[in-house]
mmCIF file of C-alpha atoms in Angstrom:
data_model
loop_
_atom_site.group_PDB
_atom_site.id
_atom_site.type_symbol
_atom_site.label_atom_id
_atom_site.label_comp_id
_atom_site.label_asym_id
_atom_site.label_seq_id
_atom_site.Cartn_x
_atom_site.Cartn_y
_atom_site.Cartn_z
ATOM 1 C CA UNK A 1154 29.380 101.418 -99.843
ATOM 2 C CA UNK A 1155 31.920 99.030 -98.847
ATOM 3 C CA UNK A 1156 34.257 97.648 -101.591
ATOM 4 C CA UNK A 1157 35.854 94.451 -103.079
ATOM 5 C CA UNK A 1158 38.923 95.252 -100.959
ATOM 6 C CA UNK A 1159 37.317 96.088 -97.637
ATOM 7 C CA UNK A 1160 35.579 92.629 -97.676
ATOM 8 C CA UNK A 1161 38.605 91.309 -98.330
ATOM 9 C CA UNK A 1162 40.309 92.936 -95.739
ATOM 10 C CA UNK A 1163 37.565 91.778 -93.443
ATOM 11 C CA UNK A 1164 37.296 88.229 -94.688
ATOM 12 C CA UNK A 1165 40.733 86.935 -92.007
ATOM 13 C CA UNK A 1166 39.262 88.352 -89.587
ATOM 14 C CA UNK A 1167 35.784 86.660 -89.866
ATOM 15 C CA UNK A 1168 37.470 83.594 -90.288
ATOM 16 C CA UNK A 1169 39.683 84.106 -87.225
ATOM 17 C CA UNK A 1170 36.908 84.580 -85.316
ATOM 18 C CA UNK A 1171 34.743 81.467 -86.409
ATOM 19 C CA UNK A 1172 37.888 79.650 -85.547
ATOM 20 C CA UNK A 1173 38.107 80.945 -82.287
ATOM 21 C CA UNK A 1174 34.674 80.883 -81.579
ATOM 22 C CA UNK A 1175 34.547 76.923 -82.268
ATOM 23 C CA UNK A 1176 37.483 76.852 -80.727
ATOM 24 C CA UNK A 1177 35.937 78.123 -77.716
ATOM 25 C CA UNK A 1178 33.004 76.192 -77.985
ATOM 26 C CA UNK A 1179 34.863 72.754 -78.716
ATOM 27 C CA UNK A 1180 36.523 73.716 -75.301
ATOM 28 C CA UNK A 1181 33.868 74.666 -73.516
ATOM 29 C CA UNK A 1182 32.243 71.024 -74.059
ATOM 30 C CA UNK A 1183 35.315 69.560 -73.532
ATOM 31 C CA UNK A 1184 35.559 70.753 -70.305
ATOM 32 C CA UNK A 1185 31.857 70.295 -69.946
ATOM 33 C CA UNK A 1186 32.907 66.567 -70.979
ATOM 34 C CA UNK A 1187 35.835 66.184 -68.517
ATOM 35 C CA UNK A 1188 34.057 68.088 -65.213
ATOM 36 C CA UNK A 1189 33.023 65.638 -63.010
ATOM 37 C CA UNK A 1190 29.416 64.800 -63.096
ATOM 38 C CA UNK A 1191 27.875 65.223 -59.773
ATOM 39 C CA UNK A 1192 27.218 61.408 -57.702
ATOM 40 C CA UNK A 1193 24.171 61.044 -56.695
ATOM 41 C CA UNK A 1194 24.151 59.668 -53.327
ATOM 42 C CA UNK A 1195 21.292 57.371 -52.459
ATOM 43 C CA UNK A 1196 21.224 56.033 -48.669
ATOM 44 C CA UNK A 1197 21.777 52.394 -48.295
ATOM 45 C CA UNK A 1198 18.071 51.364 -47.013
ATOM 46 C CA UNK A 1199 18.200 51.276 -43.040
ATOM 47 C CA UNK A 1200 16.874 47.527 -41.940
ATOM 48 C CA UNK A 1201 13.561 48.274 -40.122
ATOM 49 C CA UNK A 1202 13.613 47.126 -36.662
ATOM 50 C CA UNK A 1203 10.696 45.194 -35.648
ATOM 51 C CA UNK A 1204 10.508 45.057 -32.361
ATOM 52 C CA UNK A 1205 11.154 42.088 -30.799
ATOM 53 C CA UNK A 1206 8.089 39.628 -29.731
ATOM 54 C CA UNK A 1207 8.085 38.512 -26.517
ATOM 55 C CA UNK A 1208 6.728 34.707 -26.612
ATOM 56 C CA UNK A 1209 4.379 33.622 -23.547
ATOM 57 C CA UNK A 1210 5.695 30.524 -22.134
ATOM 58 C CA UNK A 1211 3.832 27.390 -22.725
ATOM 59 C CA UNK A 1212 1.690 26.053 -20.607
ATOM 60 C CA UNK A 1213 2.827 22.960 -19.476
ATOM 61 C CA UNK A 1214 0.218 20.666 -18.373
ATOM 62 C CA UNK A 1215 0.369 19.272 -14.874
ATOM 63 C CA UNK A 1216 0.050 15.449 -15.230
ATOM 64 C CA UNK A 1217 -2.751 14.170 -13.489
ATOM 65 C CA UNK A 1218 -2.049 11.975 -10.265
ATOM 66 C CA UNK A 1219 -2.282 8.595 -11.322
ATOM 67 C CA UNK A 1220 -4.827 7.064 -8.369
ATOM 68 C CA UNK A 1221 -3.598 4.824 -5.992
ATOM 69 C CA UNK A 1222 -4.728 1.079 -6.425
ATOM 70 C CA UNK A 1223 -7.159 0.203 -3.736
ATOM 71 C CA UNK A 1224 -5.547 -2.656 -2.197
ATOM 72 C CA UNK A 1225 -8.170 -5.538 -2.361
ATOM 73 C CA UNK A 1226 -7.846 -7.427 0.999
ATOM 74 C CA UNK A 1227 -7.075 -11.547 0.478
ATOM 75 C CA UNK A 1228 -9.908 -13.033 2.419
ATOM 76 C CA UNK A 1229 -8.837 -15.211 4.805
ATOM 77 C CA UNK A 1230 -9.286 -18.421 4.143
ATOM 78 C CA UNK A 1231 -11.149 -20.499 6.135
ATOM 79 C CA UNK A 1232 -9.329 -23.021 8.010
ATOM 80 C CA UNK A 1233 -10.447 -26.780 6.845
ATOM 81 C CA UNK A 1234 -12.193 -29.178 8.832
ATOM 82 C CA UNK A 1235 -10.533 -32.566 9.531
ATOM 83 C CA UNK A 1236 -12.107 -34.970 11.435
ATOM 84 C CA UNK A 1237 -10.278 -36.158 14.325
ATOM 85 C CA UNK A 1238 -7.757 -33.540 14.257
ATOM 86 C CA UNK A 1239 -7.835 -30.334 16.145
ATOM 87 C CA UNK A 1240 -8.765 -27.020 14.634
ATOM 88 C CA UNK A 1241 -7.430 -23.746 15.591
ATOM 89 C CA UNK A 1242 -8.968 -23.476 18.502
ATOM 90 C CA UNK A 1243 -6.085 -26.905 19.911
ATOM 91 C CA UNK A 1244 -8.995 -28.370 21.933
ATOM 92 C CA UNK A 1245 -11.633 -29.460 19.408
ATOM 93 C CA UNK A 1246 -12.604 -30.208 15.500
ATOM 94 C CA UNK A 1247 -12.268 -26.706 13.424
ATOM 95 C CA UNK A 1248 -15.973 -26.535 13.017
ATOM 96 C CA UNK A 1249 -16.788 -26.485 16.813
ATOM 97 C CA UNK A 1250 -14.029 -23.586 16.883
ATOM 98 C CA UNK A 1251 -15.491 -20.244 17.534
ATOM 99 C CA UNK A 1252 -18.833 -21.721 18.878
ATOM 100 C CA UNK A 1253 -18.713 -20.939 22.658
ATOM 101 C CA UNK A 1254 -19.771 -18.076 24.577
ATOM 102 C CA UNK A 1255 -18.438 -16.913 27.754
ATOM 103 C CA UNK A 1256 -20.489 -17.858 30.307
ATOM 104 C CA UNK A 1257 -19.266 -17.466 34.306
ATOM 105 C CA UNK A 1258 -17.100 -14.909 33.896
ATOM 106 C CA UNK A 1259 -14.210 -16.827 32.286
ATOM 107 C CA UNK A 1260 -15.220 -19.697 31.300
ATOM 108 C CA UNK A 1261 -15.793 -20.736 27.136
ATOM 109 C CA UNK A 1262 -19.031 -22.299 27.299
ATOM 110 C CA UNK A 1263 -20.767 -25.271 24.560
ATOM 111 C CA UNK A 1264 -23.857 -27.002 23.415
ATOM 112 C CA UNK A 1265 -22.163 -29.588 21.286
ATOM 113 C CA UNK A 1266 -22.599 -33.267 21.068
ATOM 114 C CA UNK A 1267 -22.027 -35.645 22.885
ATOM 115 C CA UNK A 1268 -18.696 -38.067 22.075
ATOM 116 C CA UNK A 1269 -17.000 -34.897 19.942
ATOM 117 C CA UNK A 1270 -13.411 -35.497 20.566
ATOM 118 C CA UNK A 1271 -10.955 -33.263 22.776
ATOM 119 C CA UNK A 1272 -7.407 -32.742 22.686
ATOM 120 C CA UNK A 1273 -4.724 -31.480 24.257
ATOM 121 C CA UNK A 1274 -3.764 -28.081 23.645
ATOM 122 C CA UNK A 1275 0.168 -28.317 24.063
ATOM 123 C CA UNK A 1276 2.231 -30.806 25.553
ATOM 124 C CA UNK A 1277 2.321 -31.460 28.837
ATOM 125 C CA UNK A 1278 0.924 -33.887 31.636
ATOM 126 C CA UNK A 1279 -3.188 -34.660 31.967
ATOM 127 C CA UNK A 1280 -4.997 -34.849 35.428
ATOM 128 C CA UNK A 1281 -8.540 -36.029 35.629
ATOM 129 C CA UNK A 1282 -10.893 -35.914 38.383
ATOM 130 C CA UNK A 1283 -14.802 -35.724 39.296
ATOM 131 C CA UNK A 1284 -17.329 -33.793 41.234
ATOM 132 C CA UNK A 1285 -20.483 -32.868 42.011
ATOM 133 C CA UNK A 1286 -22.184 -29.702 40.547
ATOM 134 C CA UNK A 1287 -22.823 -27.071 43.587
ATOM 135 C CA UNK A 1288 -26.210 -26.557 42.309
ATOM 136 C CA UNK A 1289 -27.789 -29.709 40.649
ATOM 137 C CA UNK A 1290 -25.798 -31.619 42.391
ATOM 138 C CA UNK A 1291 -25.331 -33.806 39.447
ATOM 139 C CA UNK A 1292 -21.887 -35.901 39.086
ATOM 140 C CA UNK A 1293 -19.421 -34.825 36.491
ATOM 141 C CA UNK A 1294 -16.134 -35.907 35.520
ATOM 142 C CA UNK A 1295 -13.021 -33.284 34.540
ATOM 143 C CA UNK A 1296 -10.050 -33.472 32.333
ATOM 144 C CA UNK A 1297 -7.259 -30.702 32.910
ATOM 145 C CA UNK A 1298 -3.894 -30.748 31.181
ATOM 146 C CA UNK A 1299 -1.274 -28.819 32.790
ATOM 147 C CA UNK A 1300 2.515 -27.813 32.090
ATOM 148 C CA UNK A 1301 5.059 -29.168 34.602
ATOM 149 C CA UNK A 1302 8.606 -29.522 34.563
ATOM 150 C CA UNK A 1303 8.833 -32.715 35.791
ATOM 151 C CA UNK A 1304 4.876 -34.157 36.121
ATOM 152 C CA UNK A 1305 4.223 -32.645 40.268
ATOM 153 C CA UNK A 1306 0.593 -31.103 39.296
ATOM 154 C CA UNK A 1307 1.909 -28.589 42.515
ATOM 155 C CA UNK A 1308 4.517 -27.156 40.020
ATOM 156 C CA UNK A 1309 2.459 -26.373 36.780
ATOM 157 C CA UNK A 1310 2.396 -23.399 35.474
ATOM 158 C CA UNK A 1311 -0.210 -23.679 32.902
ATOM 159 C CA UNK A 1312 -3.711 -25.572 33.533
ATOM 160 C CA UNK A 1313 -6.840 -26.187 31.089
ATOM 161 C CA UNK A 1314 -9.605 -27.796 32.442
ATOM 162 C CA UNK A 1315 -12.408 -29.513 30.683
ATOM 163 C CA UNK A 1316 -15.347 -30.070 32.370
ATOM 164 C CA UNK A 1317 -17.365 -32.219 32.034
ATOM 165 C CA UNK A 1318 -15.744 -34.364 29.928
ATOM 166 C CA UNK A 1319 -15.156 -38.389 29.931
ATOM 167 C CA UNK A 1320 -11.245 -38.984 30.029
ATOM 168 C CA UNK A 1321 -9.620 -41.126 27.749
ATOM 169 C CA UNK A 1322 -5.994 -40.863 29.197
ATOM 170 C CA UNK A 1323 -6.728 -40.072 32.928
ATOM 171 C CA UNK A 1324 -2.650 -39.680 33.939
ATOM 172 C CA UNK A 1325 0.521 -39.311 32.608
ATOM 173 C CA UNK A 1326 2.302 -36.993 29.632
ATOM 174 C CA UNK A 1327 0.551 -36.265 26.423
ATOM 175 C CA UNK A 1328 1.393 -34.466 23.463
ATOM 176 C CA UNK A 1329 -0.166 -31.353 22.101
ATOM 177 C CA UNK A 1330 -2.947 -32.794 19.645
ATOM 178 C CA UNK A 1331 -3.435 -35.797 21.133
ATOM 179 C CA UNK A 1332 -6.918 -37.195 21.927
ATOM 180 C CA UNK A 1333 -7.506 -37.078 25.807
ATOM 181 C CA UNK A 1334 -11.536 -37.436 26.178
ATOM 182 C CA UNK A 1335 -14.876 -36.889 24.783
ATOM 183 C CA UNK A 1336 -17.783 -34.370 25.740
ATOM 184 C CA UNK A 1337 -20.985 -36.209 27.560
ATOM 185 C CA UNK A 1338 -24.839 -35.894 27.420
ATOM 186 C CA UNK A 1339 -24.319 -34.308 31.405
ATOM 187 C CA UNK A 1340 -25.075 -30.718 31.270
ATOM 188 C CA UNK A 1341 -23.904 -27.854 33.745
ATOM 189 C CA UNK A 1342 -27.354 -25.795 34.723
ATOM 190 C CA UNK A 1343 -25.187 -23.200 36.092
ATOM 191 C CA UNK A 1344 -23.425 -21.881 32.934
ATOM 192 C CA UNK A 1345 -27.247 -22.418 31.060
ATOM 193 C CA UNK A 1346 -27.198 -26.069 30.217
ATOM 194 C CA UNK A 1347 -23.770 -26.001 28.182
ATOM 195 C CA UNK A 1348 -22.114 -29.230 28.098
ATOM 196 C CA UNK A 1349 -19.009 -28.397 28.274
ATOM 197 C CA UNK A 1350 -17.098 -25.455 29.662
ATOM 198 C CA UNK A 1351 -13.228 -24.349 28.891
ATOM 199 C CA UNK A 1352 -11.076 -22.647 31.062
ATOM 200 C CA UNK A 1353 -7.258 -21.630 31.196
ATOM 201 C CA UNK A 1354 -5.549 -20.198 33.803
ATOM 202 C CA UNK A 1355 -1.841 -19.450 34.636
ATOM 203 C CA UNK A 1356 -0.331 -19.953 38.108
ATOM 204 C CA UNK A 1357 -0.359 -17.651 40.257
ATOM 205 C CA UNK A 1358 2.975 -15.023 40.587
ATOM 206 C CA UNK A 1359 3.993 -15.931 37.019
ATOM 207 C CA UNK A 1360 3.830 -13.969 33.739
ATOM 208 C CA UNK A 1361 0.781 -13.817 31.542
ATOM 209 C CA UNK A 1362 2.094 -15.420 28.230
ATOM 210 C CA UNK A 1363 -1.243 -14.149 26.301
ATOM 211 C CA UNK A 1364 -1.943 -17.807 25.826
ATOM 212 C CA UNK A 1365 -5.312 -17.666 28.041
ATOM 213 C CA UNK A 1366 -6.295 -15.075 25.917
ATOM 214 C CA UNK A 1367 -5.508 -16.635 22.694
ATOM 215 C CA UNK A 1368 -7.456 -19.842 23.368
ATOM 216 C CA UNK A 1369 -10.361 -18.051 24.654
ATOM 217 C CA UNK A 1370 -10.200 -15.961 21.394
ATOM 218 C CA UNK A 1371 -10.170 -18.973 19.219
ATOM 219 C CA UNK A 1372 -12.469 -20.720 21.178
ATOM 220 C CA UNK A 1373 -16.040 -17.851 21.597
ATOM 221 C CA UNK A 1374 -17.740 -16.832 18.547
ATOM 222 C CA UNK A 1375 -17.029 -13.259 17.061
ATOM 223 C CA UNK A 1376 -18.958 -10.669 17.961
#
């Protein structure tokens, strides 16, 4: 059985060892306290890559053509009447122009009026004359104006004759417009009973200048 003295003996030594052991303890949590804790290391999020969208271009409209205006022709405007003057046609009133027919091959044949005024188509020198028709036999009289350069009908180079007509200036120069004769009630029963027959001609061995045609144009009806 132990005694007073042993457990004093023992006493130092249990304190000793309490003061080591916290001693030992306070040391081991202070080193637990100063170890470095461990970092956790979280990854930075990675950006997600959506892939990229690939647009489809527009469609861009194609304009529609704008249509063309139809052009609406001017209508020609008929040329005016003026009594006693010439029309387009240079040898009688506008509304006896376009009238004729052709009617022995060349000629610009009318049934007009009698006493309807006829002028000279350009200036120039006028001839008149008279006959007898081949086939009736009937008398007529003819008005022809003719260019010349100095009045000799054998130099003319340009001739319109009128036939049958009743001359008003039987010689001499007139101008282009001027009033030269009048149509009569005789009628030619070769060209159908016209009254009146046109014809131009140029002299022989010169140049057509058209203005046969032109007359001739003026003067039929359009077909």
């Amino acid at each position: 059985m132990p005694t007073i003295s042993s457990y004093r003996s023992q006493r130092p030594f249990s304190a000793v060892a309490i003061t080591v052991a916290v001693a030992m303890l306070v040391t081991a949590v202070g080193l637990s306290v100063l170890a470095p804790r461990p970092v956790a290391i979280v990854p930075e999020p990675q950006p997600v890559l959506t892939p990229a969208l690939t647009l489809a271009p527009t469609a861009v409209p194609t304009p529609s053509p704008t249509p063309t205006p139809i052009p609406t022709p001017t209508p020609t405007a008929t040329p005016e009447n003026k009594p006693g003057q010439p029309g387009t046609c240079l040898i009688l009133e506008q509304k006896y122009c376009g009238t004729g027919d052709k009617v022995l091959g060349f000629h610009a044949g009318f049934n007009i009026p009698a006493g309807v005024p006829l002028f000279a188509p350009f200036d120039g020198y006028i001839i008149s004359s008279s006959g007898k028709f081949s086939q009736s036999g009937g008398d007529y009289h003819q008005v022809g104006v003719y260019v010349s350069p100095d009045g000799n009908y054998q130099k003319s180079t340009l001739l319109v004759d009128l036939t049958p007509a009743e001359p008003i200036v039987s010689s001499g120069p007139v101008k282009k417009g001027q009033l030269i004769g009048k149509t009569t009630g005789t009628v030619v029963s070769e060209a159908g009973g016209r009254n009146l027959l046109v014809s131009a001609s140029t002299a022989y061995g010169l140049p057509d200048t058209g203005f046969e045609a032109h007359l001739l144009a003026e003067l039929l009806q359009s077909k």
